[in-house]
C-alpha positions as YAML, in Angstrom:
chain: A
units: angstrom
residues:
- id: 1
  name: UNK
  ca: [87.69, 100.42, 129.83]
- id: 2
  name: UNK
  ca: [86.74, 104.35, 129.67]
- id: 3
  name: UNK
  ca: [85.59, 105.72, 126.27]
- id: 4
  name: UNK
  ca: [88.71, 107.35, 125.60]
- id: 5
  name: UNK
  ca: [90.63, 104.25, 125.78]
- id: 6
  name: UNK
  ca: [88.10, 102.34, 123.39]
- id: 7
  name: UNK
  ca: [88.92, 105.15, 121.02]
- id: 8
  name: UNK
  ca: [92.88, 104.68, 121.20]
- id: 9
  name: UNK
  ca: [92.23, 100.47, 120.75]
- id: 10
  name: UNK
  ca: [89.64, 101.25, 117.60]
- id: 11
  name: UNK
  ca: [92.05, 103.80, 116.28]
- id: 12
  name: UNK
  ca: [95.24, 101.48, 117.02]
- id: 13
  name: UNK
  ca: [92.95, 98.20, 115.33]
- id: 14
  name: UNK
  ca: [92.45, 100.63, 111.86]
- id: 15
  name: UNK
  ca: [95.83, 101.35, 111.62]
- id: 16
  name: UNK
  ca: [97.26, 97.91, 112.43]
- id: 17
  name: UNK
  ca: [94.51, 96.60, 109.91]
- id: 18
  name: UNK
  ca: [95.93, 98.87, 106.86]
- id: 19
  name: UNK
  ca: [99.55, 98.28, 108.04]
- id: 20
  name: UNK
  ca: [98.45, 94.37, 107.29]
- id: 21
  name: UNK
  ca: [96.49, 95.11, 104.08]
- id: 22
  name: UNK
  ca: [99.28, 97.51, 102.79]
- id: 23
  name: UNK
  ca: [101.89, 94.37, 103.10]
- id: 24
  name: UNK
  ca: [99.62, 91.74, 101.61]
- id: 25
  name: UNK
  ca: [98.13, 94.00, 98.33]
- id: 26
  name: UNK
  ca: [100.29, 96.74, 98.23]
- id: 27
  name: UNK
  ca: [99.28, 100.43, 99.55]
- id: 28
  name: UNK
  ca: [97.34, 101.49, 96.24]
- id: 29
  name: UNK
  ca: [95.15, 98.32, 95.88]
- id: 30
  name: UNK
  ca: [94.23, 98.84, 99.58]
- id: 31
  name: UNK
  ca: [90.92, 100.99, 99.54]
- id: 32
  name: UNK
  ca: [89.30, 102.01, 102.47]
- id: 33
  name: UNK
  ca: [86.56, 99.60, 102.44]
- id: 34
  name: UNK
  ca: [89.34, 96.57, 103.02]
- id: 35
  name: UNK
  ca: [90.67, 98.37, 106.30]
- id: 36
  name: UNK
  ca: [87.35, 98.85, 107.90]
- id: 37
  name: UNK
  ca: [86.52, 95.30, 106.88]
- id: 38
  name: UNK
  ca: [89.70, 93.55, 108.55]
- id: 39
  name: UNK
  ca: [89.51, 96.20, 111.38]
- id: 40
  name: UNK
  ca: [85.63, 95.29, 111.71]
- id: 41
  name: UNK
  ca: [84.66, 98.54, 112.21]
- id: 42
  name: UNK
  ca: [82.04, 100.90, 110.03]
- id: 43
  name: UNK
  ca: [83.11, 102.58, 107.13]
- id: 44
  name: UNK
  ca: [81.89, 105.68, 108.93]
- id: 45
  name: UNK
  ca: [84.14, 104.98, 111.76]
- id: 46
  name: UNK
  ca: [87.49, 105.14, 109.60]
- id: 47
  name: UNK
  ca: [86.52, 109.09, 109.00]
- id: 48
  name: UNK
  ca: [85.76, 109.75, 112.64]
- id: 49
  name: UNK
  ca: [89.72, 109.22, 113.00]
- id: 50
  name: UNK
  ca: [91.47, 109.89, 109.77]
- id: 51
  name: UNK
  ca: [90.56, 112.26, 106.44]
- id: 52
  name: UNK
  ca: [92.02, 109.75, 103.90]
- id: 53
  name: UNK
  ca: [94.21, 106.86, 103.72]
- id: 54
  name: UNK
  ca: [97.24, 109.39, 103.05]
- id: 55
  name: UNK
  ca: [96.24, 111.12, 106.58]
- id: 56
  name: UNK
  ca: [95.80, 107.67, 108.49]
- id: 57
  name: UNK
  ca: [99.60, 106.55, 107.16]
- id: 58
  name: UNK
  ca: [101.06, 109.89, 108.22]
- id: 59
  name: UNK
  ca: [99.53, 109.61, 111.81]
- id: 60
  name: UNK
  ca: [100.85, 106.13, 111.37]
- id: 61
  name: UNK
  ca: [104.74, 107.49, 110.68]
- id: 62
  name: UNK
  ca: [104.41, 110.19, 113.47]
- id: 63
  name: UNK
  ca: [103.81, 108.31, 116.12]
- id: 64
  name: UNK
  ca: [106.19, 106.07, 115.75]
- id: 65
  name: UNK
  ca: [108.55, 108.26, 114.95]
- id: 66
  name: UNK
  ca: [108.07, 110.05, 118.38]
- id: 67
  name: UNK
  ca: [107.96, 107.05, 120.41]
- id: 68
  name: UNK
  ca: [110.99, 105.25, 118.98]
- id: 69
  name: UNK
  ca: [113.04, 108.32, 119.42]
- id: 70
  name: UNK
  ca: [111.30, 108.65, 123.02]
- id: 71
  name: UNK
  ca: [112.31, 105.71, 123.88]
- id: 72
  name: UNK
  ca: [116.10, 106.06, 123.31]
- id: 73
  name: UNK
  ca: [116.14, 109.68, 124.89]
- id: 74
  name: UNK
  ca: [114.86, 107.38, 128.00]
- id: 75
  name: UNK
  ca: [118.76, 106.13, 128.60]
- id: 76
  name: UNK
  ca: [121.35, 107.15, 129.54]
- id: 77
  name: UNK
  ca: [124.33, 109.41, 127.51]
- id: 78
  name: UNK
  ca: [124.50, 112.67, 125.55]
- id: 79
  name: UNK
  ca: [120.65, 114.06, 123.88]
- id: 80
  name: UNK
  ca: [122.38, 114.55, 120.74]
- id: 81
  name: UNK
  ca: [124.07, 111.05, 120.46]
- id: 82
  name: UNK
  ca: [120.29, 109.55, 122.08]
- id: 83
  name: UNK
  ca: [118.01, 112.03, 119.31]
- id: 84
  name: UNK
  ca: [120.40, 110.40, 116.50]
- id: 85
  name: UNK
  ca: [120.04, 106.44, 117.70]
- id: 86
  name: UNK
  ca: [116.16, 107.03, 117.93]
- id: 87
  name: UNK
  ca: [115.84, 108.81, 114.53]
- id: 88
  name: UNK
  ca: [118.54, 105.40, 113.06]
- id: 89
  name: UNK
  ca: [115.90, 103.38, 115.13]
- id: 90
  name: UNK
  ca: [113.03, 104.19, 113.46]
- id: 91
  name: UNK
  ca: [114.29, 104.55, 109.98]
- id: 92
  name: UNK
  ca: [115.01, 100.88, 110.54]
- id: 93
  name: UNK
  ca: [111.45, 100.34, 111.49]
- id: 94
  name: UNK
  ca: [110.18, 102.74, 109.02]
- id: 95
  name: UNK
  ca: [106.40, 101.11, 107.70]
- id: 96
  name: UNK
  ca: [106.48, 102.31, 104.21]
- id: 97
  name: UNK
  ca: [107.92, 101.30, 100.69]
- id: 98
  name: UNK
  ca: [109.18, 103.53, 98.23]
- id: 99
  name: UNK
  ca: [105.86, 103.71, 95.97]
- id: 100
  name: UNK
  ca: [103.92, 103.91, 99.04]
- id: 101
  name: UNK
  ca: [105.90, 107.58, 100.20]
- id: 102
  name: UNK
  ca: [105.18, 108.46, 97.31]
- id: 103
  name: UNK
  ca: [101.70, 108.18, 97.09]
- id: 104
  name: UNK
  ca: [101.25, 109.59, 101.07]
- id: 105
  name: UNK
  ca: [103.46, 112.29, 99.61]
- id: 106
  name: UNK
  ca: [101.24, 112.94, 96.72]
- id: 107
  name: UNK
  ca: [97.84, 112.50, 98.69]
- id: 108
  name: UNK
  ca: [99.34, 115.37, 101.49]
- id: 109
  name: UNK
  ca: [100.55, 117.69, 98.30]
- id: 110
  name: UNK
  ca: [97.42, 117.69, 96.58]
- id: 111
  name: UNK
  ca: [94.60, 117.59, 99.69]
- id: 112
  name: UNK
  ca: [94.99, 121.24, 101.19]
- id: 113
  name: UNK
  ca: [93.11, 119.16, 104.41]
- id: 114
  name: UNK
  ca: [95.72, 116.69, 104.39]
- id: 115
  name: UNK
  ca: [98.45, 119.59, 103.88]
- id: 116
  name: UNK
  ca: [96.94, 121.06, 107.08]
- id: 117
  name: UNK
  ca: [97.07, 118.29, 109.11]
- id: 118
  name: UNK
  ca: [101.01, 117.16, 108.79]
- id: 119
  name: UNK
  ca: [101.80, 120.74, 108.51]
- id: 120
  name: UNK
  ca: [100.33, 120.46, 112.28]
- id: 121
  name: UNK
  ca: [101.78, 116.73, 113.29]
- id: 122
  name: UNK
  ca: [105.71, 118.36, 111.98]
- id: 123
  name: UNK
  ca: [104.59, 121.32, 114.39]
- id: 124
  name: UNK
  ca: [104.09, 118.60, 116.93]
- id: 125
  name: UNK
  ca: [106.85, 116.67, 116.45]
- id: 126
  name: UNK
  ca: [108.85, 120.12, 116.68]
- id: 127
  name: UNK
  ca: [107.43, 120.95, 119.92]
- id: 128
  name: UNK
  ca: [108.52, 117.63, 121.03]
- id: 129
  name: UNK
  ca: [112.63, 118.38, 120.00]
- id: 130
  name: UNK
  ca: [112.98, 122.08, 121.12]
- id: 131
  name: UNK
  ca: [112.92, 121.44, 125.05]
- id: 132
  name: UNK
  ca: [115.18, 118.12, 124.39]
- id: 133
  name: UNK
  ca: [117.67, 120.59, 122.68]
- id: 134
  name: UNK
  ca: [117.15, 122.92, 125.26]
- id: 135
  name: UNK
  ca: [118.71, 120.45, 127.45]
- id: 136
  name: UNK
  ca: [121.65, 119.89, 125.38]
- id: 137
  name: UNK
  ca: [121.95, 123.57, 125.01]
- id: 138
  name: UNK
  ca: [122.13, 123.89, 129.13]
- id: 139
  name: UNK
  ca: [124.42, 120.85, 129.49]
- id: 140
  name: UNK
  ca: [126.85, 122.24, 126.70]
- id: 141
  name: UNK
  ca: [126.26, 119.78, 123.57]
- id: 142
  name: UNK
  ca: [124.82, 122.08, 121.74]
- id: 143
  name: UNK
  ca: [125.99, 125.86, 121.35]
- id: 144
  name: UNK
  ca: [123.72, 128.39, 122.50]
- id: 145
  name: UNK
  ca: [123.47, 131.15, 120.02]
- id: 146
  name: UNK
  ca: [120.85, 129.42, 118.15]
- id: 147
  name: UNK
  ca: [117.21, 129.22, 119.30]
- id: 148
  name: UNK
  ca: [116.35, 125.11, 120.21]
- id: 149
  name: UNK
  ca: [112.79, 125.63, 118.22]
- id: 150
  name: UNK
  ca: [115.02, 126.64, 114.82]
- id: 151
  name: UNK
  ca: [117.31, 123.78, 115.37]
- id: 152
  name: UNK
  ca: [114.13, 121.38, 116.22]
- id: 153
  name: UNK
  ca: [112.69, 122.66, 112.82]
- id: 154
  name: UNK
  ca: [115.86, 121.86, 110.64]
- id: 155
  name: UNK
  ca: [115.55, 118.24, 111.84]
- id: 156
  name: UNK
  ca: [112.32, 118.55, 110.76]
- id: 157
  name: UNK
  ca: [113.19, 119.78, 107.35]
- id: 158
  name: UNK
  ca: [116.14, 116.96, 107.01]
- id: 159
  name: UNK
  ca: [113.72, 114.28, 107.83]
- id: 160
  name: UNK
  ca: [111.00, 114.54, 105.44]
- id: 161
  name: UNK
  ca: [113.54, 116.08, 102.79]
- id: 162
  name: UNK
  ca: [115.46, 112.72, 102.97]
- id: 163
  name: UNK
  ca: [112.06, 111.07, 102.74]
- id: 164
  name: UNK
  ca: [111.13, 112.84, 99.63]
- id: 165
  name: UNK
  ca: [114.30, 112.48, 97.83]
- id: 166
  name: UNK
  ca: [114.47, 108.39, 98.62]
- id: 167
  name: UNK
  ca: [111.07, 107.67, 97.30]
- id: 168
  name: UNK
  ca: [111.94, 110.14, 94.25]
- id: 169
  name: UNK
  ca: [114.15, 106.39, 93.52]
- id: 170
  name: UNK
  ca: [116.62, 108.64, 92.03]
- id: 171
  name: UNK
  ca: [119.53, 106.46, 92.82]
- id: 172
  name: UNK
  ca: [119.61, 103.19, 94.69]
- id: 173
  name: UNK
  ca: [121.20, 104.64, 98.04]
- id: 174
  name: UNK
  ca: [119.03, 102.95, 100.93]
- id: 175
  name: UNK
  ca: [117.05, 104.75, 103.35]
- id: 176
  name: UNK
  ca: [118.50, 103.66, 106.13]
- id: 177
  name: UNK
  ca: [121.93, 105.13, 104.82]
- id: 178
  name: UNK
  ca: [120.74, 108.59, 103.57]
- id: 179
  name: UNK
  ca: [119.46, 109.05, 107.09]
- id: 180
  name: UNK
  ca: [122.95, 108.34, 108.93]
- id: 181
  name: UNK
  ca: [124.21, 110.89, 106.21]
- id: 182
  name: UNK
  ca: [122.41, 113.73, 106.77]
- id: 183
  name: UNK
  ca: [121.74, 113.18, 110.64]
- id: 184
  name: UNK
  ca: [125.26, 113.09, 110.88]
- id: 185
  name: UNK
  ca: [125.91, 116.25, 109.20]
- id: 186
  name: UNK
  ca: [122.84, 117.62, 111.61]
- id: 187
  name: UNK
  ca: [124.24, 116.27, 114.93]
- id: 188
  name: UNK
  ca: [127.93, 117.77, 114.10]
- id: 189
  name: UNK
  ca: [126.11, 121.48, 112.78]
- id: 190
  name: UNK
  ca: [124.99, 121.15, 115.96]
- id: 191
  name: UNK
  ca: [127.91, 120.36, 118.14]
- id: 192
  name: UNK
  ca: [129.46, 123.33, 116.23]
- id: 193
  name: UNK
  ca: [126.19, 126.24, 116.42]
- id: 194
  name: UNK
  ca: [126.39, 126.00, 112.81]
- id: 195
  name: UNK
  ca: [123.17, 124.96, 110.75]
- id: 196
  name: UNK
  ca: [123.71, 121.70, 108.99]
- id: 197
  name: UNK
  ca: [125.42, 122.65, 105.64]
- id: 198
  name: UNK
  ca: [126.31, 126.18, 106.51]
- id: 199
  name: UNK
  ca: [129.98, 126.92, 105.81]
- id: 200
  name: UNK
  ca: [132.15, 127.93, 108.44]
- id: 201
  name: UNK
  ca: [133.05, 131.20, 109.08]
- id: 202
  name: UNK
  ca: [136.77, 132.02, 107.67]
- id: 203
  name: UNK
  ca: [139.29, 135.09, 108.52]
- id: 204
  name: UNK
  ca: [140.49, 137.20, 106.19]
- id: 205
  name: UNK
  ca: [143.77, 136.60, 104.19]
- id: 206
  name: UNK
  ca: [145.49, 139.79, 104.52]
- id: 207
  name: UNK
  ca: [146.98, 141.36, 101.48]
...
């Protein structure tokens, strides 16, 4: 095993080690200290990887979030149809409670560190949609007059605005169906070379 991959299995052992903690205690009562001691790794070690425990749980949520959705855009069938089942299929797996959103949400509000690093993941995880709508722009799903980045950037937007809202427990709609909802709305914006939400263009009654 080469050094980089005993980075990737300490990094993966941390994260599987709070996932654990985070179901047995709850994601407040977990501190730092626990993690490192299930993961049996220095305390030290945790900070080589991750700034906080807000940072570690949002490196947690983005790469699943791009290899679920990978996965599905691996078959076979329309990009559009593919990027929808893989964002469904990870909602379904998604690793967090309500109370524990919030508090990653919190941590990456108030930490201008933690800020900076999702600001860059989201630019990741936009990097990784623009050339898959590129493809549905050249194969016709997806109407050309828009730029794929913008589009990849108002999934972007949807995503961790749905997130926000649904840990906000303003209402007791599930996750899972708030998702559908506005990925819906985003897939058929798309179809159509409208933004999600903007109004169709209408002609003018004459008088």
């Amino acid at each position: 095993m080469n050094r980089e991959d005993k980075k990737n299995l300490t990094r993966k052992r941390i994260m599987d080690s709070a996932v654990e903690l985070f179901e047995e205690r709850g994601y407040l009562s977990t501190s730092v200290q626990m993690i490192t001691d299930r993961a049996e790794v220095a305390k030290g070690t945790f900070f080589n990887y991750f700034a906080s425990k807000e940072d570690m749980i949002l490196a947690l949520q983005s790469d699943m979030l791009i290899s679920v959705i990978g996965d599905k855009l691996e078959g076979e069938g329309p990009i559009l149809d593919r990027l929808y089942e893989g964002m469904i299929a990870y909602v379904k797996q998604y690793p967090m409670f309500k109370s524990t959103t919030r508090a990653v949400l919190q941590g990456m509000f108030g930490s201008a560190k933690i800020g900076d690093v999702q600001r860059k993941r989201s630019e990741k995880f936009i990097e990784f949609l623009t050339p898959l709508l590129e493809r549905a722009q050249q194969n016709g799903e997806i109407a050309p007059e828009r730029p794929a980045k913008q589009i990849a950037g108002v999934a972007v937007e949807a995503y961790y605005g749905v997130l926000m809202l649904w840990s906000l427990d303003l209402d007791e709609v599930p996750l899972l169906d708030r998702m559908q909802a506005i990925f819906s709305l985003f897939v058929d914006g798309a179809r159509s070379g409208r933004a999600p939400g903007e109004a169709a263009a209408t002609t003018p009654i004459p008088d």
